[in-house]
mmCIF file of C-alpha atoms in Angstrom:
data_model
loop_
_atom_site.group_PDB
_atom_site.id
_atom_site.type_symbol
_atom_site.label_atom_id
_atom_site.label_comp_id
_atom_site.label_asym_id
_atom_site.label_seq_id
_atom_site.Cartn_x
_atom_site.Cartn_y
_atom_site.Cartn_z
ATOM 1 C CA MET A 1007 -70.948 77.327 28.806
ATOM 2 C CA LYS A 1008 -68.819 80.379 28.058
ATOM 3 C CA ARG A 1009 -66.099 79.065 30.363
ATOM 4 C CA LEU A 1010 -66.098 75.716 28.536
ATOM 5 C CA ILE A 1011 -65.799 77.459 25.164
ATOM 6 C CA ASN A 1012 -62.931 79.537 26.569
ATOM 7 C CA GLU A 1013 -61.093 76.415 27.736
ATOM 8 C CA VAL A 1014 -61.591 74.673 24.391
ATOM 9 C CA LEU A 1015 -60.427 77.723 22.430
ATOM 10 C CA ARG A 1016 -57.344 78.133 24.630
ATOM 11 C CA PHE A 1017 -56.461 74.468 24.105
ATOM 12 C CA LEU A 1018 -56.928 74.641 20.331
ATOM 13 C CA ILE A 1019 -54.995 77.916 20.024
ATOM 14 C CA GLY A 1020 -52.168 76.535 22.160
ATOM 15 C CA PHE A 1021 -52.090 73.390 20.011
ATOM 16 C CA GLY A 1022 -51.916 75.545 16.890
ATOM 17 C CA LEU A 1023 -49.155 77.779 18.284
ATOM 18 C CA LYS A 1024 -46.980 74.766 19.103
ATOM 19 C CA SER A 1025 -47.327 73.662 15.486
ATOM 20 C CA TYR A 1026 -46.842 77.147 14.009
ATOM 21 C CA TYR A 1027 -43.663 78.088 15.906
ATOM 22 C CA LYS A 1028 -40.366 76.335 15.380
ATOM 23 C CA LYS A 1029 -39.522 76.715 19.077
ATOM 24 C CA ILE A 1030 -41.349 78.099 22.110
ATOM 25 C CA LYS A 1031 -39.302 78.498 25.284
ATOM 26 C CA ILE A 1032 -41.135 79.431 28.477
ATOM 27 C CA SER A 1033 -39.158 80.085 31.643
ATOM 28 C CA GLY A 1034 -40.133 81.373 35.075
ATOM 29 C CA LEU A 1035 -43.453 79.558 35.529
ATOM 30 C CA GLU A 1036 -42.382 78.968 39.137
ATOM 31 C CA ASN A 1037 -42.507 82.762 39.649
ATOM 32 C CA ILE A 1038 -46.298 82.891 39.247
ATOM 33 C CA PRO A 1039 -47.870 83.619 42.668
ATOM 34 C CA LYS A 1040 -50.715 81.378 43.783
ATOM 35 C CA ASP A 1041 -54.122 82.575 45.010
ATOM 36 C CA LYS A 1042 -53.318 86.281 44.680
ATOM 37 C CA PRO A 1043 -54.634 88.938 42.288
ATOM 38 C CA LEU A 1044 -52.193 89.278 39.406
ATOM 39 C CA LEU A 1045 -51.608 92.290 37.177
ATOM 40 C CA ILE A 1046 -49.635 90.841 34.264
ATOM 41 C CA LEU A 1047 -47.503 93.425 32.428
ATOM 42 C CA PRO A 1048 -45.560 92.184 29.364
ATOM 43 C CA ASN A 1049 -43.623 94.111 26.760
ATOM 44 C CA HIS A 1050 -45.434 94.225 23.423
ATOM 45 C CA GLN A 1051 -43.843 93.357 20.076
ATOM 46 C CA ASN A 1052 -46.131 91.113 18.093
ATOM 47 C CA GLY A 1053 -49.783 92.113 17.729
ATOM 48 C CA LEU A 1054 -52.384 89.668 19.048
ATOM 49 C CA ILE A 1055 -49.835 86.847 19.142
ATOM 50 C CA ASP A 1056 -48.434 88.238 22.427
ATOM 51 C CA PRO A 1057 -51.635 87.907 24.489
ATOM 52 C CA ILE A 1058 -52.708 84.565 23.051
ATOM 53 C CA LEU A 1059 -49.270 83.054 23.770
ATOM 54 C CA ILE A 1060 -49.652 84.021 27.425
ATOM 55 C CA GLY A 1061 -53.310 83.060 27.606
ATOM 56 C CA SER A 1062 -52.926 79.630 26.040
ATOM 57 C CA LEU A 1063 -49.469 78.447 27.130
ATOM 58 C CA CYS A 1064 -48.499 80.145 30.417
ATOM 59 C CA LYS A 1065 -51.088 78.647 32.803
ATOM 60 C CA LEU A 1066 -52.509 82.080 33.621
ATOM 61 C CA ASN A 1067 -55.865 82.366 31.801
ATOM 62 C CA PRO A 1068 -55.990 86.148 32.264
ATOM 63 C CA TYR A 1069 -58.499 88.773 31.286
ATOM 64 C CA TYR A 1070 -56.994 91.103 28.691
ATOM 65 C CA LEU A 1071 -57.178 94.686 27.561
ATOM 66 C CA ALA A 1072 -56.808 95.187 23.817
ATOM 67 C CA ARG A 1073 -57.183 98.140 21.431
ATOM 68 C CA SER A 1074 -60.842 98.697 20.609
ATOM 69 C CA ASP A 1075 -60.553 98.687 16.811
ATOM 70 C CA VAL A 1076 -59.967 94.917 16.724
ATOM 71 C CA PHE A 1077 -63.485 94.449 18.184
ATOM 72 C CA LYS A 1078 -65.285 96.099 15.262
ATOM 73 C CA ASN A 1079 -65.862 92.919 13.297
ATOM 74 C CA PRO A 1080 -68.803 90.965 14.860
ATOM 75 C CA ILE A 1081 -67.027 87.602 14.592
ATOM 76 C CA ALA A 1082 -63.792 89.015 16.026
ATOM 77 C CA ASN A 1083 -65.799 90.718 18.778
ATOM 78 C CA TRP A 1084 -67.415 87.391 19.806
ATOM 79 C CA PHE A 1085 -64.113 85.517 19.674
ATOM 80 C CA LEU A 1086 -62.116 88.131 21.611
ATOM 81 C CA ARG A 1087 -64.725 88.490 24.342
ATOM 82 C CA THR A 1088 -64.986 84.702 24.631
ATOM 83 C CA ILE A 1089 -61.256 84.490 25.373
ATOM 84 C CA GLN A 1090 -61.737 87.228 27.995
ATOM 85 C CA MET A 1091 -60.581 90.310 26.099
ATOM 86 C CA MET A 1092 -61.982 93.771 26.806
ATOM 87 C CA PRO A 1093 -61.646 96.874 24.608
ATOM 88 C CA ILE A 1094 -59.567 99.878 25.601
ATOM 89 C CA TYR A 1095 -60.194 103.133 23.741
ATOM 90 C CA ARG A 1096 -57.547 105.545 22.475
ATOM 91 C CA ILE A 1097 -57.694 109.163 21.320
ATOM 92 C CA ARG A 1098 -57.545 108.030 17.701
ATOM 93 C CA ASP A 1099 -60.796 106.105 18.298
ATOM 94 C CA GLY A 1100 -62.555 109.384 19.119
ATOM 95 C CA ARG A 1101 -62.537 111.533 22.242
ATOM 96 C CA ASP A 1102 -66.170 110.679 22.970
ATOM 97 C CA LEU A 1103 -65.271 107.008 23.273
ATOM 98 C CA LEU A 1104 -62.550 107.701 25.843
ATOM 99 C CA GLN A 1105 -65.259 107.993 28.495
ATOM 100 C CA LYS A 1106 -65.933 104.268 28.067
ATOM 101 C CA ASN A 1107 -62.498 103.569 29.536
ATOM 102 C CA GLU A 1108 -63.797 104.614 32.955
ATOM 103 C CA GLU A 1109 -66.255 101.715 32.917
ATOM 104 C CA ILE A 1110 -63.556 99.343 31.660
ATOM 105 C CA PHE A 1111 -61.134 100.439 34.412
ATOM 106 C CA ASP A 1112 -63.851 99.840 37.014
ATOM 107 C CA GLN A 1113 -64.409 96.329 35.643
ATOM 108 C CA CYS A 1114 -60.661 95.668 35.800
ATOM 109 C CA ALA A 1115 -60.485 96.844 39.401
ATOM 110 C CA GLU A 1116 -63.324 94.461 40.270
ATOM 111 C CA LEU A 1117 -61.433 91.593 38.646
ATOM 112 C CA LEU A 1118 -58.412 92.259 40.870
ATOM 113 C CA LEU A 1119 -60.656 92.491 43.937
ATOM 114 C CA HIS A 1120 -61.899 88.973 43.126
ATOM 115 C CA SER A 1121 -58.307 87.654 42.741
ATOM 116 C CA LYS A 1122 -58.524 87.315 38.961
ATOM 117 C CA ASN A 1123 -55.575 87.615 36.583
ATOM 118 C CA LEU A 1124 -55.586 90.787 34.489
ATOM 119 C CA MET A 1125 -53.162 91.496 31.654
ATOM 120 C CA LEU A 1126 -52.439 94.694 29.783
ATOM 121 C CA PHE A 1127 -49.468 96.069 27.907
ATOM 122 C CA PRO A 1128 -47.978 98.955 29.907
ATOM 123 C CA GLU A 1129 -46.178 100.415 26.877
ATOM 124 C CA GLY A 1130 -49.554 101.168 25.331
ATOM 125 C CA THR A 1131 -48.217 100.471 21.820
ATOM 126 C CA HIS A 1132 -46.482 97.662 20.010
ATOM 127 C CA GLY A 1133 -43.306 97.659 17.920
ATOM 128 C CA ILE A 1134 -40.606 95.290 16.687
ATOM 129 C CA ASP A 1135 -37.706 97.399 17.986
ATOM 130 C CA ARG A 1136 -35.545 95.623 20.552
ATOM 131 C CA LYS A 1137 -36.345 97.917 23.447
ATOM 132 C CA VAL A 1138 -38.790 98.509 26.280
ATOM 133 C CA ARG A 1139 -40.691 101.663 25.425
ATOM 134 C CA ILE A 1140 -41.932 104.379 27.790
ATOM 135 C CA LEU A 1141 -44.651 103.004 30.046
ATOM 136 C CA LYS A 1142 -48.110 104.581 30.052
ATOM 137 C CA ASN A 1143 -50.244 105.249 33.136
ATOM 138 C CA GLY A 1144 -53.166 102.923 32.374
ATOM 139 C CA PHE A 1145 -52.095 100.092 34.664
ATOM 140 C CA TYR A 1146 -51.676 102.550 37.541
ATOM 141 C CA HIS A 1147 -55.207 103.914 37.104
ATOM 142 C CA ILE A 1148 -56.556 100.367 37.457
ATOM 143 C CA LEU A 1149 -54.358 99.631 40.465
ATOM 144 C CA SER A 1150 -55.324 102.822 42.260
ATOM 145 C CA ARG A 1151 -59.038 102.093 41.787
ATOM 146 C CA ALA A 1152 -58.640 98.588 43.167
ATOM 147 C CA LEU A 1153 -56.663 99.847 46.176
ATOM 148 C CA LYS A 1154 -59.238 102.522 46.925
ATOM 149 C CA LEU A 1155 -61.853 99.788 47.164
ATOM 150 C CA ASN A 1156 -59.540 97.639 49.312
ATOM 151 C CA PRO A 1157 -56.379 99.383 50.605
ATOM 152 C CA ASP A 1158 -54.978 96.054 51.852
ATOM 153 C CA LEU A 1159 -55.382 94.221 48.519
ATOM 154 C CA ASP A 1160 -52.194 92.199 47.916
ATOM 155 C CA VAL A 1161 -51.846 92.790 44.170
ATOM 156 C CA GLN A 1162 -48.798 91.197 42.564
ATOM 157 C CA ILE A 1163 -47.392 92.682 39.359
ATOM 158 C CA LEU A 1164 -46.000 89.958 37.090
ATOM 159 C CA PRO A 1165 -43.577 91.262 34.425
ATOM 160 C CA ILE A 1166 -43.148 89.131 31.298
ATOM 161 C CA GLY A 1167 -40.626 89.559 28.492
ATOM 162 C CA PHE A 1168 -41.273 88.494 24.892
ATOM 163 C CA ASN A 1169 -38.252 87.640 22.769
ATOM 164 C CA TYR A 1170 -38.846 86.753 19.125
ATOM 165 C CA LYS A 1171 -36.048 85.547 16.895
ATOM 166 C CA HIS A 1172 -37.375 87.259 13.747
ATOM 167 C CA LEU A 1173 -41.106 87.827 14.131
ATOM 168 C CA GLU A 1174 -41.634 88.988 10.553
ATOM 169 C CA GLN A 1175 -40.503 85.617 9.130
ATOM 170 C CA PHE A 1176 -41.830 82.060 9.109
ATOM 171 C CA PRO A 1177 -41.167 79.869 10.942
ATOM 172 C CA ASP A 1178 -40.186 81.934 13.966
ATOM 173 C CA SER A 1179 -39.121 81.062 17.512
ATOM 174 C CA VAL A 1180 -40.065 82.827 20.734
ATOM 175 C CA ALA A 1181 -38.803 82.868 24.317
ATOM 176 C CA ILE A 1182 -41.230 83.987 27.030
ATOM 177 C CA LYS A 1183 -39.497 84.938 30.259
ATOM 178 C CA ILE A 1184 -41.659 85.337 33.369
ATOM 179 C CA GLY A 1185 -39.976 87.595 35.898
ATOM 180 C CA SER A 1186 -40.154 87.865 39.649
ATOM 181 C CA PRO A 1187 -43.454 89.288 40.945
ATOM 182 C CA ILE A 1188 -43.523 92.804 42.357
ATOM 183 C CA SER A 1189 -45.593 93.236 45.507
ATOM 184 C CA VAL A 1190 -47.496 96.502 45.164
ATOM 185 C CA GLN A 1191 -48.075 96.715 48.922
ATOM 186 C CA GLN A 1192 -44.374 96.369 49.716
ATOM 187 C CA LEU A 1193 -43.345 98.834 47.039
ATOM 188 C CA ILE A 1194 -45.675 101.660 48.056
ATOM 189 C CA LYS A 1195 -45.541 100.963 51.808
ATOM 190 C CA GLU A 1196 -44.888 104.145 53.791
ATOM 191 C CA GLN A 1197 -44.401 106.109 50.548
ATOM 192 C CA ASP A 1198 -46.216 109.308 49.744
ATOM 193 C CA GLU A 1199 -49.135 108.672 47.374
ATOM 194 C CA SER A 1200 -47.780 111.247 44.920
ATOM 195 C CA GLU A 1201 -44.723 109.000 44.410
ATOM 196 C CA HIS A 1202 -46.610 105.755 43.791
ATOM 197 C CA LEU A 1203 -46.923 106.151 40.005
ATOM 198 C CA CYS A 1204 -43.233 106.924 39.540
ATOM 199 C CA LEU A 1205 -42.153 104.061 41.818
ATOM 200 C CA LEU A 1206 -44.350 101.516 40.062
ATOM 201 C CA LYS A 1207 -43.327 102.553 36.548
ATOM 202 C CA LYS A 1208 -39.632 102.457 37.453
ATOM 203 C CA ALA A 1209 -39.947 99.045 39.098
ATOM 204 C CA VAL A 1210 -41.887 97.536 36.188
ATOM 205 C CA LYS A 1211 -39.599 98.926 33.503
ATOM 206 C CA LYS A 1212 -36.506 97.763 35.385
ATOM 207 C CA GLU A 1213 -37.839 94.214 35.452
ATOM 208 C CA LEU A 1214 -38.990 94.249 31.816
ATOM 209 C CA ILE A 1215 -35.536 95.390 30.695
ATOM 210 C CA LYS A 1216 -34.058 92.289 32.364
ATOM 211 C CA LEU A 1217 -36.471 90.021 30.509
ATOM 212 C CA THR A 1218 -35.950 91.145 26.911
ATOM 213 C CA THR A 1219 -33.165 92.488 24.698
ATOM 214 C CA HIS A 1220 -33.130 96.223 25.373
ATOM 215 C CA ILE A 1221 -31.250 98.835 23.323
ATOM 216 C CA ASP A 1222 -31.589 101.971 25.414
ATOM 217 C CA ASP A 1223 -29.450 104.250 23.232
ATOM 218 C CA GLN A 1224 -32.013 105.461 20.692
ATOM 219 C CA GLU A 1225 -29.597 107.853 18.997
ATOM 220 C CA ASN A 1226 -27.310 104.948 18.087
ATOM 221 C CA TYR A 1227 -29.986 102.248 17.957
ATOM 222 C CA SER A 1228 -29.228 101.201 14.365
ATOM 223 C CA GLU A 1229 -25.527 100.753 15.039
ATOM 224 C CA VAL A 1230 -26.084 98.678 18.171
ATOM 225 C CA PHE A 1231 -28.712 96.595 16.392
ATOM 226 C CA GLU A 1232 -26.350 95.955 13.467
ATOM 227 C CA TYR A 1233 -23.615 94.999 15.922
ATOM 228 C CA LEU A 1234 -25.863 92.408 17.580
ATOM 229 C CA HIS A 1235 -26.574 90.882 14.166
ATOM 230 C CA TYR A 1236 -22.868 91.022 13.330
ATOM 231 C CA LYS A 1237 -22.182 89.040 16.517
ATOM 232 C CA ARG A 1238 -24.915 86.585 15.471
ATOM 233 C CA VAL A 1239 -26.601 86.774 18.861
ATOM 234 C CA ASP A 1240 -29.548 84.574 19.738
ATOM 235 C CA PHE A 1241 -32.455 86.915 20.443
ATOM 236 C CA LEU A 1242 -34.005 84.187 22.572
ATOM 237 C CA GLU A 1243 -31.238 84.856 25.151
ATOM 238 C CA PRO A 1244 -31.806 88.438 26.394
ATOM 239 C CA ASP A 1245 -29.458 88.067 29.387
ATOM 240 C CA VAL A 1246 -26.461 87.480 27.113
ATOM 241 C CA ASN A 1247 -27.543 90.164 24.637
ATOM 242 C CA ASN A 1248 -27.949 92.832 27.318
ATOM 243 C CA GLN A 1249 -24.425 92.100 28.574
ATOM 244 C CA ILE A 1250 -23.093 92.605 25.044
ATOM 245 C CA ILE A 1251 -25.035 95.867 24.719
ATOM 246 C CA ALA A 1252 -23.765 97.117 28.097
ATOM 247 C CA SER A 1253 -20.123 96.499 27.151
ATOM 248 C CA TYR A 1254 -20.365 97.834 23.591
ATOM 249 C CA GLN A 1255 -18.636 101.103 22.797
ATOM 250 C CA ILE A 1256 -20.242 103.358 20.178
ATOM 251 C CA SER A 1257 -17.789 103.823 17.311
ATOM 252 C CA LYS A 1258 -19.940 104.918 14.335
ATOM 253 C CA THR A 1259 -18.708 101.825 12.554
ATOM 254 C CA SER A 1260 -20.675 100.002 9.905
ATOM 255 C CA TYR A 1261 -21.094 96.308 10.614
ATOM 256 C CA PRO A 1262 -21.891 94.351 7.461
ATOM 257 C CA ILE A 1263 -24.529 91.734 8.115
ATOM 258 C CA GLU A 1264 -23.651 88.565 6.247
ATOM 259 C CA ALA A 1265 -26.515 86.440 5.058
ATOM 260 C CA LYS A 1266 -26.873 83.397 7.261
ATOM 261 C CA LYS A 1267 -26.053 80.207 5.410
ATOM 262 C CA VAL A 1268 -29.065 77.958 5.128
ATOM 263 C CA SER A 1269 -28.366 74.243 5.358
ATOM 264 C CA PHE A 1270 -29.459 71.844 2.642
ATOM 265 C CA MET A 1271 -31.760 70.098 5.141
ATOM 266 C CA SER A 1272 -33.480 73.389 6.001
ATOM 267 C CA LYS A 1273 -33.987 74.267 2.319
ATOM 268 C CA PHE A 1274 -35.309 70.787 1.567
ATOM 269 C CA ALA A 1275 -37.685 70.922 4.551
ATOM 270 C CA ARG A 1276 -39.099 74.290 3.428
ATOM 271 C CA ILE A 1277 -39.630 73.114 -0.147
ATOM 272 C CA LEU A 1278 -41.318 69.907 1.007
ATOM 273 C CA LEU A 1279 -43.530 71.820 3.471
ATOM 274 C CA TYR A 1280 -44.644 74.191 0.720
ATOM 275 C CA ILE A 1281 -45.359 71.296 -1.660
ATOM 276 C CA LEU A 1282 -47.443 69.473 0.949
ATOM 277 C CA ASN A 1283 -49.448 72.626 1.639
ATOM 278 C CA PHE A 1284 -49.238 74.282 -1.773
ATOM 279 C CA PRO A 1285 -52.814 75.726 -1.930
ATOM 280 C CA ILE A 1286 -52.442 77.356 1.496
ATOM 281 C CA VAL A 1287 -49.047 78.859 0.627
ATOM 282 C CA LEU A 1288 -50.230 80.079 -2.786
ATOM 283 C CA ILE A 1289 -53.302 81.886 -1.429
ATOM 284 C CA TRP A 1290 -51.222 83.536 1.312
ATOM 285 C CA ARG A 1291 -48.678 84.780 -1.225
ATOM 286 C CA LEU A 1292 -51.426 86.101 -3.502
ATOM 287 C CA SER A 1293 -53.046 87.923 -0.558
ATOM 288 C CA ASN A 1294 -50.091 90.334 -0.476
ATOM 289 C CA PRO A 1295 -49.177 90.019 3.231
ATOM 290 C CA LYS A 1296 -46.842 93.033 2.919
ATOM 291 C CA ARG A 1297 -49.890 95.286 3.175
ATOM 292 C CA PHE A 1298 -50.218 94.401 6.877
ATOM 293 C CA ASP A 1299 -48.319 96.305 9.557
ATOM 294 C CA ILE A 1300 -45.187 94.277 10.267
ATOM 295 C CA GLU A 1301 -46.231 93.801 13.913
ATOM 296 C CA PHE A 1302 -49.458 92.117 12.741
ATOM 297 C CA VAL A 1303 -48.055 89.889 9.986
ATOM 298 C CA SER A 1304 -47.541 87.011 12.439
ATOM 299 C CA THR A 1305 -51.067 87.411 13.813
ATOM 300 C CA PHE A 1306 -52.729 87.233 10.393
ATOM 301 C CA ARG A 1307 -50.373 84.486 9.188
ATOM 302 C CA PHE A 1308 -51.111 82.318 12.230
ATOM 303 C CA ALA A 1309 -54.878 82.841 11.982
ATOM 304 C CA TYR A 1310 -54.804 82.151 8.248
ATOM 305 C CA ALA A 1311 -52.564 79.086 8.591
ATOM 306 C CA ALA A 1312 -54.712 77.575 11.360
ATOM 307 C CA LEU A 1313 -58.045 78.065 9.581
ATOM 308 C CA GLY A 1314 -56.589 77.392 6.142
ATOM 309 C CA TYR A 1315 -55.038 74.106 7.197
ATOM 310 C CA VAL A 1316 -58.276 72.851 8.766
ATOM 311 C CA LEU A 1317 -60.258 73.709 5.611
ATOM 312 C CA TYR A 1318 -57.552 72.231 3.370
ATOM 313 C CA MET A 1319 -57.587 68.932 5.271
ATOM 314 C CA ALA A 1320 -61.400 68.911 5.306
ATOM 315 C CA VAL A 1321 -61.565 69.268 1.517
ATOM 316 C CA ILE A 1322 -58.899 66.586 0.994
ATOM 317 C CA ALA A 1323 -60.707 64.251 3.417
ATOM 318 C CA CYS A 1324 -64.087 64.688 1.682
ATOM 319 C CA ILE A 1325 -62.591 63.971 -1.739
ATOM 320 C CA ALA A 1326 -60.489 61.020 -0.537
ATOM 321 C CA TRP A 1327 -63.405 59.509 1.426
ATOM 322 C CA CYS A 1328 -65.274 58.988 -1.837
ATOM 323 C CA ILE A 1329 -62.477 56.718 -3.016
ATOM 324 C CA ILE A 1330 -60.857 55.065 0.019
ATOM 325 C CA PRO A 1331 -62.049 53.971 3.495
ATOM 326 C CA PHE A 1332 -62.421 56.631 6.194
ATOM 327 C CA LYS A 1333 -59.825 54.990 8.469
ATOM 328 C CA VAL A 1334 -57.230 55.264 5.722
ATOM 329 C CA VAL A 1335 -58.187 58.924 5.186
ATOM 330 C CA LEU A 1336 -57.828 59.608 8.914
ATOM 331 C CA VAL A 1337 -54.376 57.986 9.020
ATOM 332 C CA GLY A 1338 -53.349 60.061 5.999
ATOM 333 C CA ILE A 1339 -54.427 63.309 7.685
ATOM 334 C CA VAL A 1340 -52.526 62.431 10.869
ATOM 335 C CA LEU A 1341 -49.404 61.618 8.846
ATOM 336 C CA HIS A 1342 -49.720 64.825 6.814
ATOM 337 C CA TYR A 1343 -50.040 66.933 9.972
ATOM 338 C CA SER A 1344 -47.176 65.141 11.730
ATOM 339 C CA LEU A 1345 -44.863 65.573 8.751
ATOM 340 C CA SER A 1346 -45.810 69.243 8.304
ATOM 341 C CA LYS A 1347 -45.131 69.938 11.996
ATOM 342 C CA LEU A 1348 -41.790 68.141 11.820
ATOM 343 C CA LEU A 1349 -40.760 70.151 8.758
ATOM 344 C CA VAL A 1350 -41.564 73.431 10.576
ATOM 345 C CA LYS A 1351 -39.173 72.380 13.359
ATOM 346 C CA VAL A 1352 -36.436 71.473 10.859
ATOM 347 C CA ILE A 1353 -36.527 74.653 8.749
#
């Protein structure tokens, strides 16, 4: 039963994501190994949107590790565990709770032993900066436990890069790039065990840097970032962007960012979308979304839009059904949804 609910939820969430995003580009699906335990390691920019994009649209159906504080609400706890999420505890959650991570790591090792797909974010934190942050050791602890139980376990590390156009805005676009798998056995073969952690972290970070726009120069990050905007790069194309970054010479120059001209069609589409869904838009605006951390705005906006739209259509249907035949109401709802989705793509 739980598996059925998981499948239904993944389908519905994927359906909602395709309606919520203007464009979703997924490349590298052919890189996913078959019938082998997978440790999926993406970069992390966009709250809970990152894992649900992979879980619902990338044909992986992984188990996840997520920060424990999102499990505190009973409804959220049920939902997250149903879609195969497990809590990971941090120092800020309390030192006493850190001991629970040992049990979680053991469960993760067992999942790999049974050739399941496990996903966690090796950076350990999320952030909108265009860079791959320093990798933590959590994924290595899980790997080492699994390999102690079965030294010949053929674990494949699958790096994935997230590339959002402007994740704080709506509608946004995202490119998900699935990299080449890293064979743990081949990487650590004939290497001293003391070097395994360093080798794995270097290999994973190297691959993640290829899969997303990466500004390595933190001292001059703002200048490089402004230069990319000045060049009007497409953040869905990290290969091109990383070439521009590699060839750029720091000059301490200010690059004025001109406001992008919005076409009449895009403006009209946004206005019409807001008119069609005025109650949903109004409540969201009144909720003061700026109070959320910027990395979680998309998560709350998507959850609100999905639930809000369903309730909005339900209320409209109930009222209209009292006046006109149900078939006409159903056609109206389908047309409303189709037009709203089209407008999102046009904006």
